[in-house]
PDB file of N, CA and C in Angstrom:
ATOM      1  N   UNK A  20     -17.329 -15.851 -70.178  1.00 84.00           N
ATOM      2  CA  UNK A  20     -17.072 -16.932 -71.108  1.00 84.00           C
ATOM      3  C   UNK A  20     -17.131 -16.425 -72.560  1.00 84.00           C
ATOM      4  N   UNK A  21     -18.003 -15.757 -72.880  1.00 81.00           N
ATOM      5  CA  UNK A  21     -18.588 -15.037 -74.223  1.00 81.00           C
ATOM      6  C   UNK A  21     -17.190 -14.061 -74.584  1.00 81.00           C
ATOM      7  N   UNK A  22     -16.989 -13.252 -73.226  1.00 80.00           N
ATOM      8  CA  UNK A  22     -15.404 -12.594 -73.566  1.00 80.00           C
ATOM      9  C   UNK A  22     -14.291 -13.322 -74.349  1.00 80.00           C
ATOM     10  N   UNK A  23     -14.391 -14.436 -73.414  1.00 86.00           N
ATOM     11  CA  UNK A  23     -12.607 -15.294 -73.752  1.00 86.00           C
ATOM     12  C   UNK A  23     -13.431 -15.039 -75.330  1.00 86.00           C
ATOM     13  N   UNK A  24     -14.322 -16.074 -75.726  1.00 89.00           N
ATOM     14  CA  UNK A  24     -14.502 -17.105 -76.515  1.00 89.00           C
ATOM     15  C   UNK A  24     -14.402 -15.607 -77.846  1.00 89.00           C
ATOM     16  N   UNK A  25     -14.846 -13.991 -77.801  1.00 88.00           N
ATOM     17  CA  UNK A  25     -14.827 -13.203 -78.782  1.00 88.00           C
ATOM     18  C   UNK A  25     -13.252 -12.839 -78.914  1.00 88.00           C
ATOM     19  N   UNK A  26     -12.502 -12.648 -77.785  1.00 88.00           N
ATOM     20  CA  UNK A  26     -10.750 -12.476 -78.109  1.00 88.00           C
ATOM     21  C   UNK A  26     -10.474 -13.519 -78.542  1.00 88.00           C
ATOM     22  N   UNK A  27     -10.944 -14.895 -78.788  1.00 92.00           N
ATOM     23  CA  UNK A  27      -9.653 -16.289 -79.321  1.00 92.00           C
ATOM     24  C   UNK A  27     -10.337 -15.781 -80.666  1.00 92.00           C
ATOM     25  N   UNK A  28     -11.376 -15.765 -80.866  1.00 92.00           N
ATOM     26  CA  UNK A  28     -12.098 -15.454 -82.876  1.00 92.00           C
ATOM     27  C   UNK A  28     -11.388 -13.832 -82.958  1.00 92.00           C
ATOM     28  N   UNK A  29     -11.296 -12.913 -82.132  1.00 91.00           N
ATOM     29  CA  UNK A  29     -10.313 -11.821 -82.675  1.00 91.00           C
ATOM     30  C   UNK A  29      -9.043 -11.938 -82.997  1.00 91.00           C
ATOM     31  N   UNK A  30      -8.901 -13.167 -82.570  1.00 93.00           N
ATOM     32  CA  UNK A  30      -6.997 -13.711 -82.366  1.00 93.00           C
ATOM     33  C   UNK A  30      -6.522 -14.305 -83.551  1.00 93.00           C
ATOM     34  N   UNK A  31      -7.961 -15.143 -83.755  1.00 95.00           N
ATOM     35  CA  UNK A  31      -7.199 -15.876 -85.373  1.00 95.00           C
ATOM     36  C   UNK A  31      -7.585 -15.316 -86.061  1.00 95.00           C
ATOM     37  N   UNK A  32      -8.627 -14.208 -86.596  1.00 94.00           N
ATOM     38  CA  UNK A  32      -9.243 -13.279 -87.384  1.00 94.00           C
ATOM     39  C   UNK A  32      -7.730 -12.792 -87.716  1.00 94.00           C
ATOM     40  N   UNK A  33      -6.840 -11.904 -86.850  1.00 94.00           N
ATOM     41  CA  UNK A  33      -5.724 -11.330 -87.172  1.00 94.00           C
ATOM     42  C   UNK A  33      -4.593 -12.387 -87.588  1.00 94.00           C
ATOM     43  N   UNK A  34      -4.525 -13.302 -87.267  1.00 96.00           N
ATOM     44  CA  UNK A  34      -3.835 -14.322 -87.467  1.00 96.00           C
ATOM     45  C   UNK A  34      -3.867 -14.771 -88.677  1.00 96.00           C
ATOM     46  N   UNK A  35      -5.028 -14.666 -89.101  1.00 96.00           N
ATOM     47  CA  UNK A  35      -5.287 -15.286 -90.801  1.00 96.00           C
ATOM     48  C   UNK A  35      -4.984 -13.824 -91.105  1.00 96.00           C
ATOM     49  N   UNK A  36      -5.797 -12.447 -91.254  1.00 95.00           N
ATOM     50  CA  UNK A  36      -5.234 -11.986 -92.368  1.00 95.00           C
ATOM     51  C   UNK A  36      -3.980 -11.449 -92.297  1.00 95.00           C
ATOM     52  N   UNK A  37      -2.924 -11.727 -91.458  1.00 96.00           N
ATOM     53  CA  UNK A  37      -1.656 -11.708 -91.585  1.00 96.00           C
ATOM     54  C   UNK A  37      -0.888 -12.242 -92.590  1.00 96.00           C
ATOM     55  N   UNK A  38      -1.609 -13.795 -92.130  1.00 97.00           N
ATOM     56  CA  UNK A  38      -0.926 -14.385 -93.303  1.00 97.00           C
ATOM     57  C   UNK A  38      -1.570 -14.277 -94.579  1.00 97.00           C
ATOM     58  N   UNK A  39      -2.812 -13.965 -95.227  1.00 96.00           N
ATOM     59  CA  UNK A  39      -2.737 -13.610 -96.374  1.00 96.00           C
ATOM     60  C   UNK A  39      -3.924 -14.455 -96.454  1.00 96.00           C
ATOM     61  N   UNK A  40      -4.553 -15.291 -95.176  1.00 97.00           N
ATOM     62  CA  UNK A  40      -5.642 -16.373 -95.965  1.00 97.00           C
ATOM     63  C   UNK A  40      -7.012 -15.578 -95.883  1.00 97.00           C
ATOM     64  N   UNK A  41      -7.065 -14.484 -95.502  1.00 95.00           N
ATOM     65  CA  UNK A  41      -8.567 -13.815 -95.401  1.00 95.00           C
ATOM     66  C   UNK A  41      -8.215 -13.107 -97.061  1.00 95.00           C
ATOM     67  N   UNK A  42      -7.315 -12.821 -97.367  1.00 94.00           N
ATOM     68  CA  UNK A  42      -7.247 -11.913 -98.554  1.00 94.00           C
ATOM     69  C   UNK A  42      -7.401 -13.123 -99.756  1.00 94.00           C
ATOM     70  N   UNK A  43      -7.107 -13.853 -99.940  1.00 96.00           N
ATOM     71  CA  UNK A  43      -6.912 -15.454-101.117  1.00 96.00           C
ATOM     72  C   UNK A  43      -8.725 -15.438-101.075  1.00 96.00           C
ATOM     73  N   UNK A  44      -9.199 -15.626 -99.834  1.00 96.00           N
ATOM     74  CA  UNK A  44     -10.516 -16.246 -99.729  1.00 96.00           C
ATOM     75  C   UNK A  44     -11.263 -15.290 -99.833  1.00 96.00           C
ATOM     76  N   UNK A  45     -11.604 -13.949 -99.965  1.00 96.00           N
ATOM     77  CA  UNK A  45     -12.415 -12.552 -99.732  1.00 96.00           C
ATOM     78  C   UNK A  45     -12.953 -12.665 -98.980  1.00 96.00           C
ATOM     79  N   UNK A  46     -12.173 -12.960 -97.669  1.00 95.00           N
ATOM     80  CA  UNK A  46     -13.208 -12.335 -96.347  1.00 95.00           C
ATOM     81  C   UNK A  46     -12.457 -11.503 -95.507  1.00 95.00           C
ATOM     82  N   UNK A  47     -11.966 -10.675 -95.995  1.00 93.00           N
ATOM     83  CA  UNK A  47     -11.315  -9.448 -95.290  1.00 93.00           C
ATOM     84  C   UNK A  47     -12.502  -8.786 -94.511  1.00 93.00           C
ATOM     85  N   UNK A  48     -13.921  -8.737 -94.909  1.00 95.00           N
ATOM     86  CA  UNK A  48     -14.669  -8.440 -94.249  1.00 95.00           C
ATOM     87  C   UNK A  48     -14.885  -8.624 -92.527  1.00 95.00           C
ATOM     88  N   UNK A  49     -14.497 -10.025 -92.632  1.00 94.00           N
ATOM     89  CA  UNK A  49     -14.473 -10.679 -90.862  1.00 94.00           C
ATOM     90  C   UNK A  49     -13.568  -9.366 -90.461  1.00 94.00           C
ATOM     91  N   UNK A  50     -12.517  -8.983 -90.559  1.00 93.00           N
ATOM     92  CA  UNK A  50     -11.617  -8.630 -90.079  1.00 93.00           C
ATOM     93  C   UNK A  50     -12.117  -7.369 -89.951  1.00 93.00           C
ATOM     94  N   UNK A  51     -13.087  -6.320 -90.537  1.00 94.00           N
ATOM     95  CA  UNK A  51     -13.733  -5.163 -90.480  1.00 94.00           C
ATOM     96  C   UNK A  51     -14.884  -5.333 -89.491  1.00 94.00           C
ATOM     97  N   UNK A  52     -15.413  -6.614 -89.266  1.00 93.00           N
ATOM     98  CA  UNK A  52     -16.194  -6.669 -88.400  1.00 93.00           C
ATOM     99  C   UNK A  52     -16.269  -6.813 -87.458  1.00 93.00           C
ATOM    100  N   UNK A  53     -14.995  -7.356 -86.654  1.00 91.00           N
ATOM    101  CA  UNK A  53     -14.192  -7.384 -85.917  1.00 91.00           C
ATOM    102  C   UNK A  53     -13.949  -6.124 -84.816  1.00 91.00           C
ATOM    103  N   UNK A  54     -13.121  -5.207 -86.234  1.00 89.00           N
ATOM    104  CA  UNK A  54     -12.995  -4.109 -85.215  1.00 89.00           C
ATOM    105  C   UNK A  54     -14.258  -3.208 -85.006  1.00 89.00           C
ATOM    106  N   UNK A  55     -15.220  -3.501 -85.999  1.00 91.00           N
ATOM    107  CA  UNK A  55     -16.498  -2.402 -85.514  1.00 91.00           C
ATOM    108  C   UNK A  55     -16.767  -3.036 -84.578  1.00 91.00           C
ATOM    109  N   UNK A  56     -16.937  -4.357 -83.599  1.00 89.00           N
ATOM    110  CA  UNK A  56     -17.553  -4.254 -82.688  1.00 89.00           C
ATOM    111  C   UNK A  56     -16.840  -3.968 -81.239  1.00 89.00           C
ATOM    112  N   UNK A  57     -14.917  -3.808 -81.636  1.00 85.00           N
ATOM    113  CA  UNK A  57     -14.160  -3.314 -80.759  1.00 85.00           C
ATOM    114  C   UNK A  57     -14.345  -2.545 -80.562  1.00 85.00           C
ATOM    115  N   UNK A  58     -14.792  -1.632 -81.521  1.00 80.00           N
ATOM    116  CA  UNK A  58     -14.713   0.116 -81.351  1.00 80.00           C
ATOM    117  C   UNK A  58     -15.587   0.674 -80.095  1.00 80.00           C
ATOM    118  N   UNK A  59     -16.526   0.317 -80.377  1.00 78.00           N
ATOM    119  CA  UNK A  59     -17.383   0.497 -78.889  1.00 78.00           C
ATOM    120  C   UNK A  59     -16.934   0.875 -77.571  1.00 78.00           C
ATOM    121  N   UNK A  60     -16.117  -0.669 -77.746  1.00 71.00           N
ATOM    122  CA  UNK A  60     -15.511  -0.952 -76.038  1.00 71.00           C
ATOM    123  C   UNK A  60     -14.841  -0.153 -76.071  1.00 71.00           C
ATOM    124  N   UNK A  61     -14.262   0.276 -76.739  1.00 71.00           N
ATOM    125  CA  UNK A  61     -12.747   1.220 -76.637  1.00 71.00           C
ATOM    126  C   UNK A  61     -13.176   2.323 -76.520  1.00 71.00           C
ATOM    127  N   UNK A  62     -14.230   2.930 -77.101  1.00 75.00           N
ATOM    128  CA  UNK A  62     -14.686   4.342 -76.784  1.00 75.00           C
ATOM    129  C   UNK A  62     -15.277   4.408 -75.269  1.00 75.00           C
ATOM    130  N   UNK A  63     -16.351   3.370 -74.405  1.00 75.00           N
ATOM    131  CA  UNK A  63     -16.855   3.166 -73.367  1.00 75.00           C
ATOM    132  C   UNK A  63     -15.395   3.377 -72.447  1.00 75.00           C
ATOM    133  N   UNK A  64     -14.339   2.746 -72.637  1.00 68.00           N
ATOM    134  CA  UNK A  64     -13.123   2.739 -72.026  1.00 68.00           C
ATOM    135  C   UNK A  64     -12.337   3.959 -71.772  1.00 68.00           C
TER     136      UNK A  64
END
């Protein structure tokens, strides 16, 4: 459940700063935090 629910917040994370609303608002950060906690999995993988 915790899975789905971290890919739909990775989904619009990219979704916003696509369009430009993480950059207007300064939270480009979400989007760095994001992938540090991908990185993990991907190395375990």
């Amino acid at each position: 459940m915790l899975f789905g629910l971290y890919y739909v917040f990775a989904i619009v994370v990219l979704v916003l700063h696509f369009t430009g609303y993480l950059a207007r608002r300064n939270l480009d950060w979400l989007l760095y935090a994001v992938a540090l906690t991908v990185f993990p999995a991907v190395l375990y993988l």
